[in-house]
Amino acid sequence: MNCIRSVPPHIAALKPYEAGLTPEDVRERFGIENAIKLASNENPLGTSPKAIEFACRSLSDMARYPDSGLALRRRLADEFNTKLGNVIVGSGSEGIMANIVRTFLLDDDEILTTEAAFLGFQVLARGRGVHYRTVPYRNWTYDLPAIADAINDRTKLIYLANPNNPTGTYFTRSEFERFYAKVPDRVLIILDEAYFEYAAECPDFPDSMNYRFDNVITLRTFSKAYGLAAARVGYGFAHEDLITMLLKVKLSFEPSGASAAAALGALEDEAFLRMSVESNRTQLAYVSEALRALGHRVVPSAANFVMVVTETASQADRLFNDLLREGVIVRPLKATGIPNALRISIGIPEENRRLVSAVSTARIPVLASA
Ligand SMILES: Cc1ncc(COP(=O)(O)O)c(C=O)c1O
C-alpha cells in the first residue's frame, strides 16, 4: 500500500499501545472469576461520588460543544492560587504532553530524559522523530547531575517525572535546585507530577508550584488520586506565554464536557482525595514491607505503585505469569525498558493481601542481595 510506505520511519518503528490484561481476559484465559488488576496505577477506591454526580448532571447538555475547559481552568487557578493564563487543561496529562512535543520541537532539536522513562512520554517523543537521548538511572532515581552534564546545544526539552513511573522514586528539593541551576533557560523542563498528591507528604519533595520558572511546565492529572482515569483530564501550570503557545495547538474541545464536569466535582470532594492518599500511605507500606519480607527487592516508592526488581528478565516473566494464574494482574516492564522488573499498583487491603499471598506461592527464588 503506497500510502503506508510513505509513513515516516520513526512512526512506522513504533508499536501500537497494548492495554494491559483485564480481569475479563483472565477469566477467559484461565477460567478465574475474580481476578484483580494492579497494573495501571489507578485509584483502587474508585471515583468520588461528587465527580460522578457532576458528570451525570453535565450529560443533559451533551448536544452542545463544551467550553474548551475554561470553567475547569478557572477553578484550578483558584484552587492553586494562580491566574487563568497560567493554567492549561487537556485530554489527560498525556494529551498536554503531546501538545508540548508538537509546539516546541523543531526537527533538529533533542529531547533528554532518563532511561526507561514513563512509556507514554517515550512514545510521544519517539513519534516526533527528533533525537531522543537518555541517561541511566542511579539507584533507580533520575541521575540529575548526569542529565545536566548531558545537555548540549541541541537540547530543547527535558522530561522529569517526579515521582517517577515506573520506579516510584522521587528526587528531592535540593537535588532539583542544584539541577535547575545548570539548565539554560532556552531548555524547557517538563515536571510531570502525575503522582503529586501521594508524594506531597514527603518533607523534601519539591512541589513544582514553588518553582514557577519561565522554562518549567508542571503537569498533573485527575487520573490517579482523583480516581478519574477513564475521564482523561490532565492539567498544567506554566508561564502565561508558554500556556498561550499550547492553547494554539490544543484541540478546541478537549477535555470533553462530561470529563471537565467530573474533574470539577472531584475538586469539590477533598475528603475523597484525603481518604485516597491515606489509604495509599498505609497500603504502600504494607505491600512494600510484605514483599521485602518474602525476599523481593522492592524499590522505595512515593507513588501508588511499587517496582519489584528481579535478578533476570525470565524471573520477572515467571513471576508475572505465576501471579496471573492466581488472578493477580500486574505490569511487566519490558516495553518500558526494564525487562527484569514488574510494576505493582497498590490496591485496597483485600487486594493487597491477595497479591502478597500470590507472591508467596510464586516459584521465583529469593534474591541473595535482597
Ligand atoms: C508519570 C506519568 N505521567 C503521566 C501519566 C498519564 O496520565 P494521564 O492519565 O493524565 O494522561 C501517567 C499515567 O500512568 C504517568 O505515570
Tab-separated table of C-alpha atoms and ligand atoms in Angstrom:
chain	number	residue	atom	x	y	z
A	1	MET	CA	0.000	0.000	0.000
A	2	ASN	CA	1.667	3.198	-1.179
A	3	CYS	CA	0.233	5.450	1.472
A	4	ILE	CA	1.675	3.194	4.180
A	5	ARG	CA	5.097	3.142	2.543
A	6	SER	CA	5.218	6.901	2.934
A	7	VAL	CA	4.693	6.853	6.723
A	8	PRO	CA	7.856	8.396	8.266
A	9	PRO	CA	10.215	5.676	9.576
A	10	HIS	CA	10.074	6.979	13.166
A	11	ILE	CA	6.301	6.389	13.151
A	12	ALA	CA	6.486	3.029	11.384
A	13	ALA	CA	9.002	1.861	14.020
A	14	LEU	CA	6.541	2.451	16.897
A	15	LYS	CA	4.296	-0.264	18.297
A	16	PRO	CA	0.584	0.382	18.903
A	17	TYR	CA	-0.170	0.761	22.620
A	18	GLU	CA	-1.161	-2.535	24.167
A	19	ALA	CA	-3.561	-2.092	27.043
A	20	GLY	CA	-2.798	-4.443	29.937
A	21	LEU	CA	-4.880	-7.553	30.559
A	22	THR	CA	-8.275	-7.037	32.155
A	23	PRO	CA	-9.981	-9.293	34.722
A	24	GLU	CA	-12.286	-10.422	31.834
A	25	ASP	CA	-9.229	-11.505	29.783
A	26	VAL	CA	-8.003	-13.537	32.760
A	27	ARG	CA	-11.424	-15.169	33.167
A	28	GLU	CA	-11.404	-16.185	29.501
A	29	ARG	CA	-7.791	-17.384	29.529
A	30	PHE	CA	-7.550	-19.105	32.926
A	31	GLY	CA	-11.169	-19.507	33.996
A	32	ILE	CA	-10.501	-17.362	37.073
A	33	GLU	CA	-13.644	-15.456	38.010
A	34	ASN	CA	-12.458	-12.783	40.395
A	35	ALA	CA	-9.125	-11.600	39.035
A	36	ILE	CA	-7.820	-8.265	40.309
A	37	LYS	CA	-5.964	-5.630	38.315
A	38	LEU	CA	-2.981	-3.996	39.988
A	39	ALA	CA	-1.400	-2.859	36.766
A	40	SER	CA	-2.291	0.708	35.806
A	41	ASN	CA	-1.812	2.829	38.943
A	42	GLU	CA	-5.488	3.700	39.165
A	43	ASN	CA	-7.300	4.702	42.342
A	44	PRO	CA	-8.467	1.433	43.954
A	45	LEU	CA	-11.165	3.321	45.911
A	46	GLY	CA	-12.878	4.244	42.661
A	47	THR	CA	-14.259	7.708	41.937
A	48	SER	CA	-15.639	10.429	44.191
A	49	PRO	CA	-19.479	10.371	44.199
A	50	LYS	CA	-19.331	14.153	43.674
A	51	ALA	CA	-17.370	13.675	40.448
A	52	ILE	CA	-19.942	11.159	39.212
A	53	GLU	CA	-22.795	13.448	40.181
A	54	PHE	CA	-21.275	16.417	38.316
A	55	ALA	CA	-20.550	14.278	35.239
A	56	CYS	CA	-24.105	12.872	35.187
A	57	ARG	CA	-25.584	16.320	35.501
A	58	SER	CA	-23.497	17.533	32.555
A	59	LEU	CA	-24.940	14.839	30.280
A	60	SER	CA	-28.163	16.740	29.750
A	61	ASP	CA	-26.061	19.323	27.884
A	62	MET	CA	-24.461	16.818	25.522
A	63	ALA	CA	-25.956	18.377	22.408
A	64	ARG	CA	-23.744	21.441	22.936
A	65	TYR	CA	-19.991	21.750	22.450
A	66	PRO	CA	-18.177	22.113	25.772
A	67	ASP	CA	-16.417	25.289	26.943
A	68	SER	CA	-12.904	24.219	25.929
A	69	GLY	CA	-12.045	23.582	29.566
A	70	LEU	CA	-12.491	27.207	30.609
A	71	ALA	CA	-14.523	26.626	33.791
A	72	LEU	CA	-12.065	23.960	34.900
A	73	ARG	CA	-9.080	26.217	34.179
A	74	ARG	CA	-10.703	28.952	36.280
A	75	ARG	CA	-11.376	26.531	39.133
A	76	LEU	CA	-7.814	25.185	39.037
A	77	ALA	CA	-6.409	28.722	39.027
A	78	ASP	CA	-8.442	29.404	42.194
A	79	GLU	CA	-7.523	26.124	43.807
A	80	PHE	CA	-3.790	26.559	43.209
A	81	ASN	CA	-3.643	30.273	43.749
A	82	THR	CA	-2.567	31.261	40.267
A	83	LYS	CA	-4.059	33.031	37.247
A	84	LEU	CA	-6.215	31.625	34.477
A	85	GLY	CA	-3.469	32.451	31.957
A	86	ASN	CA	-1.075	30.113	33.759
A	87	VAL	CA	-3.322	27.048	33.522
A	88	ILE	CA	-3.946	24.562	30.727
A	89	VAL	CA	-6.201	21.513	30.706
A	90	GLY	CA	-6.281	18.641	28.247
A	91	SER	CA	-7.147	15.048	27.492
A	92	GLY	CA	-5.101	13.607	30.309
A	93	SER	CA	-1.656	14.919	31.130
A	94	GLU	CA	-0.535	12.785	28.194
A	95	GLY	CA	-2.698	14.934	25.934
A	96	ILE	CA	-0.910	18.044	27.191
A	97	MET	CA	2.468	16.337	26.762
A	98	ALA	CA	1.532	15.616	23.143
A	99	ASN	CA	0.807	19.306	22.657
A	100	ILE	CA	4.132	20.300	24.216
A	101	VAL	CA	6.031	17.984	21.893
A	102	ARG	CA	4.091	19.404	18.952
A	103	THR	CA	4.516	23.031	19.966
A	104	PHE	CA	8.159	23.404	20.931
A	105	LEU	CA	10.266	20.994	18.912
A	106	LEU	CA	11.998	21.604	15.601
A	107	ASP	CA	13.391	18.678	13.633
A	108	ASP	CA	16.977	19.221	14.817
A	109	ASP	CA	16.125	19.520	18.496
A	110	GLU	CA	16.868	16.892	21.108
A	111	ILE	CA	14.868	15.513	23.990
A	112	LEU	CA	16.742	14.472	27.102
A	113	THR	CA	15.462	12.279	29.901
A	114	THR	CA	16.210	9.186	31.941
A	115	GLU	CA	16.461	5.671	30.559
A	116	ALA	CA	13.178	3.724	30.751
A	117	ALA	CA	11.132	6.882	31.278
A	118	PHE	CA	7.311	6.815	31.513
A	119	LEU	CA	6.307	4.830	28.436
A	120	GLY	CA	3.669	7.336	27.314
A	121	PHE	CA	6.333	10.030	27.074
A	122	GLN	CA	8.760	7.734	25.246
A	123	VAL	CA	6.138	7.066	22.584
A	124	LEU	CA	5.280	10.749	22.137
A	125	ALA	CA	8.935	11.731	21.941
A	126	ARG	CA	9.922	8.986	19.532
A	127	GLY	CA	6.815	9.696	17.464
A	128	ARG	CA	8.085	13.243	16.883
A	129	GLY	CA	11.177	11.846	15.168
A	130	VAL	CA	13.711	14.071	16.939
A	131	HIS	CA	16.839	12.799	18.637
A	132	TYR	CA	15.884	11.161	21.965
A	133	ARG	CA	18.731	10.863	24.458
A	134	THR	CA	18.658	9.124	27.810
A	135	VAL	CA	20.858	8.904	30.889
A	136	PRO	CA	20.981	5.750	33.057
A	137	TYR	CA	19.260	5.664	36.433
A	138	ARG	CA	21.267	5.937	39.632
A	139	ASN	CA	19.673	3.733	42.296
A	140	TRP	CA	16.502	3.745	40.192
A	141	THR	CA	16.299	7.538	40.534
A	142	TYR	CA	16.832	10.208	37.892
A	143	ASP	CA	20.559	10.971	37.795
A	144	LEU	CA	20.038	14.735	37.686
A	145	PRO	CA	23.758	15.704	37.743
A	146	ALA	CA	24.379	13.381	34.774
A	147	ILE	CA	21.329	14.729	32.939
A	148	ALA	CA	22.579	18.301	33.471
A	149	ASP	CA	26.012	17.274	32.138
A	150	ALA	CA	24.363	15.722	29.071
A	151	ILE	CA	22.700	18.992	27.954
A	152	ASN	CA	24.106	20.206	24.641
A	153	ASP	CA	23.335	22.983	22.158
A	154	ARG	CA	20.525	20.961	20.603
A	155	THR	CA	18.747	20.032	23.832
A	156	LYS	CA	15.315	21.660	23.759
A	157	LEU	CA	13.216	19.603	26.153
A	158	ILE	CA	13.984	17.741	29.387
A	159	TYR	CA	11.350	15.387	30.770
A	160	LEU	CA	11.349	14.627	34.503
A	161	ALA	CA	8.598	12.639	36.201
A	162	ASN	CA	8.544	13.168	39.948
A	163	PRO	CA	7.716	10.713	41.456
A	164	ASN	CA	8.822	8.614	38.549
A	165	ASN	CA	6.868	5.924	36.740
A	166	PRO	CA	7.832	3.060	36.680
A	167	THR	CA	10.371	3.212	39.533
A	168	GLY	CA	8.242	5.116	42.097
A	169	THR	CA	11.285	7.088	43.298
A	170	TYR	CA	11.482	10.867	43.626
A	171	PHE	CA	14.197	13.494	43.547
A	172	THR	CA	14.407	15.982	46.410
A	173	ARG	CA	14.121	19.736	46.567
A	174	SER	CA	17.874	20.287	46.910
A	175	GLU	CA	18.630	17.824	44.093
A	176	PHE	CA	16.217	19.668	41.816
A	177	GLU	CA	17.555	23.111	42.779
A	178	ARG	CA	21.143	22.057	42.053
A	179	PHE	CA	19.994	20.626	38.723
A	180	TYR	CA	17.896	23.644	37.721
A	181	ALA	CA	20.830	25.997	38.260
A	182	LYS	CA	22.671	24.175	35.456
A	183	VAL	CA	19.861	24.230	32.859
A	184	PRO	CA	19.990	27.036	30.275
A	185	ASP	CA	16.717	28.951	30.097
A	186	ARG	CA	16.241	28.051	26.411
A	187	VAL	CA	15.585	24.456	27.552
A	188	LEU	CA	12.019	23.621	28.564
A	189	ILE	CA	11.652	21.307	31.562
A	190	ILE	CA	8.504	19.198	31.903
A	191	LEU	CA	7.930	18.349	35.552
A	192	ASP	CA	5.407	15.546	35.333
A	193	GLU	CA	3.733	15.256	38.733
A	194	ALA	CA	1.088	12.651	37.940
A	195	TYR	CA	1.590	11.201	41.453
A	196	PHE	CA	1.970	14.552	43.219
A	197	GLU	CA	-0.834	14.039	45.763
A	198	TYR	CA	0.837	10.890	47.125
A	199	ALA	CA	4.341	12.335	47.265
A	200	ALA	CA	3.402	15.755	48.616
A	201	GLU	CA	3.626	14.292	52.121
A	202	CYS	CA	7.375	13.685	51.806
A	203	PRO	CA	9.001	16.678	53.532
A	204	ASP	CA	11.778	17.084	50.941
A	205	PHE	CA	9.520	16.633	47.892
A	206	PRO	CA	9.926	19.623	45.540
A	207	ASP	CA	6.370	20.841	44.872
A	208	SER	CA	6.906	22.405	41.465
A	209	MET	CA	4.361	25.144	42.221
A	210	ASN	CA	7.186	26.666	44.236
A	211	TYR	CA	9.358	26.757	41.103
A	212	ARG	CA	7.406	28.941	38.752
A	213	PHE	CA	10.365	29.483	36.447
A	214	ASP	CA	9.755	30.626	32.869
A	215	ASN	CA	11.039	27.374	31.408
A	216	VAL	CA	9.246	24.883	33.689
A	217	ILE	CA	5.850	23.396	32.975
A	218	THR	CA	4.129	21.350	35.666
A	219	LEU	CA	1.809	18.556	34.576
A	220	ARG	CA	-0.735	16.927	36.864
A	221	THR	CA	-3.691	14.660	36.369
A	222	PHE	CA	-7.122	13.658	37.599
A	223	SER	CA	-6.344	10.053	36.611
A	224	LYS	CA	-4.653	8.906	39.822
A	225	ALA	CA	-5.546	10.210	43.301
A	226	TYR	CA	-8.755	11.822	41.979
A	227	GLY	CA	-9.930	8.488	40.540
A	228	LEU	CA	-10.827	9.690	37.043
A	229	ALA	CA	-8.507	7.725	34.733
A	230	ALA	CA	-11.240	6.998	32.179
A	231	ALA	CA	-12.352	10.631	32.043
A	232	ARG	CA	-8.976	11.684	30.567
A	233	VAL	CA	-8.392	15.027	32.239
A	234	GLY	CA	-4.983	16.479	32.963
A	235	TYR	CA	-3.806	19.980	33.752
A	236	GLY	CA	-0.649	22.027	33.700
A	237	PHE	CA	0.818	25.235	35.082
A	238	ALA	CA	3.391	27.431	33.363
A	239	HIS	CA	4.277	30.963	32.344
A	240	GLU	CA	1.394	32.664	30.572
A	241	ASP	CA	3.317	32.998	27.262
A	242	LEU	CA	4.086	29.312	27.269
A	243	ILE	CA	0.467	28.397	28.009
A	244	THR	CA	-0.666	30.711	25.193
A	245	MET	CA	1.511	28.763	22.741
A	246	LEU	CA	-0.020	25.491	23.929
A	247	LEU	CA	-3.538	26.895	23.605
A	248	LYS	CA	-2.790	27.477	19.914
A	249	VAL	CA	-2.411	23.767	19.222
A	250	LYS	CA	-4.752	22.283	21.854
A	251	LEU	CA	-7.791	20.558	20.359
A	252	SER	CA	-10.573	23.114	20.721
A	253	PHE	CA	-12.920	20.926	22.715
A	254	GLU	CA	-10.685	18.865	24.948
A	255	PRO	CA	-11.437	17.808	27.609
A	256	SER	CA	-14.977	16.623	26.901
A	257	GLY	CA	-17.825	18.304	28.771
A	258	ALA	CA	-18.578	15.310	30.995
A	259	SER	CA	-14.887	14.867	31.808
A	260	ALA	CA	-14.373	18.500	32.758
A	261	ALA	CA	-17.543	18.334	34.883
A	262	ALA	CA	-16.250	15.201	36.626
A	263	ALA	CA	-12.970	16.992	37.386
A	264	LEU	CA	-14.855	19.977	38.808
A	265	GLY	CA	-16.847	17.590	41.018
A	266	ALA	CA	-13.657	15.820	42.130
A	267	LEU	CA	-12.186	19.155	43.244
A	268	GLU	CA	-15.226	19.626	45.498
A	269	ASP	CA	-14.533	16.384	47.331
A	270	GLU	CA	-11.464	16.932	49.473
A	271	ALA	CA	-12.493	14.128	51.824
A	272	PHE	CA	-12.293	11.581	48.999
A	273	LEU	CA	-8.856	12.829	47.991
A	274	ARG	CA	-7.633	12.666	51.596
A	275	MET	CA	-9.028	9.151	52.042
A	276	SER	CA	-7.335	8.034	48.804
A	277	VAL	CA	-3.948	9.366	49.880
A	278	GLU	CA	-4.261	7.938	53.405
A	279	SER	CA	-5.293	4.525	52.178
A	280	ASN	CA	-2.363	4.514	49.768
A	281	ARG	CA	0.072	5.511	52.527
A	282	THR	CA	-0.775	2.554	54.767
A	283	GLN	CA	-1.211	0.065	51.939
A	284	LEU	CA	2.017	1.091	50.190
A	285	ALA	CA	3.879	0.473	53.437
A	286	TYR	CA	2.139	-2.883	53.885
A	287	VAL	CA	2.858	-4.106	50.331
A	288	SER	CA	6.473	-2.882	50.331
A	289	GLU	CA	7.261	-4.499	53.684
A	290	ALA	CA	5.421	-7.744	52.970
A	291	LEU	CA	7.154	-8.237	49.609
A	292	ARG	CA	10.538	-7.429	51.140
A	293	ALA	CA	9.828	-9.930	53.909
A	294	LEU	CA	9.312	-12.520	51.152
A	295	GLY	CA	12.805	-11.709	49.891
A	296	HIS	CA	11.950	-9.442	46.981
A	297	ARG	CA	13.790	-6.311	46.005
A	298	VAL	CA	11.185	-3.545	46.248
A	299	VAL	CA	12.301	-0.079	45.176
A	300	PRO	CA	11.184	2.554	47.763
A	301	SER	CA	8.176	4.352	46.294
A	302	ALA	CA	6.458	7.694	46.896
A	303	ALA	CA	3.635	6.919	44.459
A	304	ASN	CA	0.702	4.470	44.319
A	305	PHE	CA	2.711	1.523	42.995
A	306	VAL	CA	5.969	-0.294	43.630
A	307	MET	CA	8.577	-1.670	41.294
A	308	VAL	CA	9.882	-5.140	42.097
A	309	VAL	CA	13.267	-5.926	40.572
A	310	THR	CA	14.271	-9.500	39.835
A	311	GLU	CA	17.701	-10.901	39.062
A	312	THR	CA	16.826	-11.750	35.453
A	313	ALA	CA	14.185	-10.950	32.859
A	314	SER	CA	12.998	-14.550	32.842
A	315	GLN	CA	12.346	-14.378	36.600
A	316	ALA	CA	10.195	-11.287	36.044
A	317	ASP	CA	8.286	-13.132	33.285
A	318	ARG	CA	7.783	-16.108	35.543
A	319	LEU	CA	6.590	-14.030	38.465
A	320	PHE	CA	4.183	-12.171	36.159
A	321	ASN	CA	2.731	-15.451	34.870
A	322	ASP	CA	2.550	-17.057	38.313
A	323	LEU	CA	0.604	-14.063	39.613
A	324	LEU	CA	-1.687	-14.152	36.600
A	325	ARG	CA	-2.547	-17.775	37.338
A	326	GLU	CA	-3.535	-16.657	40.832
A	327	GLY	CA	-5.774	-13.989	39.296
A	328	VAL	CA	-3.475	-11.034	40.040
A	329	ILE	CA	-2.651	-8.797	37.088
A	330	VAL	CA	0.497	-6.678	37.397
A	331	ARG	CA	2.553	-4.777	34.791
A	332	PRO	CA	5.653	-6.220	33.150
A	333	LEU	CA	8.190	-3.508	32.309
A	334	LYS	CA	9.887	-4.953	29.240
A	335	ALA	CA	8.221	-2.435	26.908
A	336	THR	CA	9.299	0.421	29.192
A	337	GLY	CA	12.908	-0.795	29.111
A	338	ILE	CA	13.361	-2.696	32.405
A	339	PRO	CA	12.767	-6.349	31.466
A	340	ASN	CA	13.835	-7.618	34.893
A	341	ALA	CA	11.152	-5.783	36.823
A	342	LEU	CA	7.401	-5.672	37.437
A	343	ARG	CA	5.303	-2.720	38.484
A	344	ILE	CA	2.562	-3.428	41.009
A	345	SER	CA	-0.175	-0.897	41.773
A	346	ILE	CA	-1.359	-0.518	45.344
A	347	GLY	CA	-4.903	-1.796	45.796
A	348	ILE	CA	-7.403	-1.892	48.630
A	349	PRO	CA	-6.444	-4.064	51.642
A	350	GLU	CA	-8.096	-7.315	50.403
A	351	GLU	CA	-6.415	-6.945	47.008
A	352	ASN	CA	-3.039	-6.326	48.587
A	353	ARG	CA	-3.381	-9.337	50.879
A	354	ARG	CA	-4.234	-11.446	47.859
A	355	LEU	CA	-1.203	-10.078	45.995
A	356	VAL	CA	1.118	-10.896	48.894
A	357	SER	CA	-0.333	-14.379	49.191
A	358	ALA	CA	0.075	-14.949	45.434
A	359	VAL	CA	3.689	-13.724	45.552
A	360	SER	CA	4.403	-16.048	48.466
A	361	THR	CA	3.372	-19.060	46.391
A	362	ALA	CA	5.241	-17.961	43.243
A	363	ARG	CA	8.224	-20.035	42.245
A	364	ILE	CA	10.905	-17.395	41.874
A	365	PRO	CA	13.965	-17.801	44.059
A	366	VAL	CA	14.546	-15.279	46.826
A	367	LEU	CA	17.306	-12.831	45.856
A	368	ALA	CA	20.632	-13.245	47.576
A	369	SER	CA	21.082	-9.471	47.580
A	370	ALA	CA	17.617	-8.601	48.832
B	1	LIG	C1	4.337	9.689	35.057
B	1	LIG	C2	3.018	9.703	34.375
B	1	LIG	N1	2.676	10.762	33.661
B	1	LIG	C3	1.505	10.820	33.021
B	1	LIG	C4	0.614	9.778	33.066
B	1	LIG	C5	-0.640	9.851	32.264
B	1	LIG	O1	-1.625	10.470	32.935
B	1	LIG	P1	-2.985	10.845	32.210
B	1	LIG	O2	-3.932	9.756	32.523
B	1	LIG	O3	-3.345	12.147	32.838
B	1	LIG	O4	-2.721	11.009	30.751
B	1	LIG	C6	0.913	8.648	33.796
B	1	LIG	C7	-0.023	7.510	33.818
B	1	LIG	O5	0.255	6.427	34.163
B	1	LIG	C8	2.149	8.606	34.463
B	1	LIG	O6	2.505	7.532	35.161
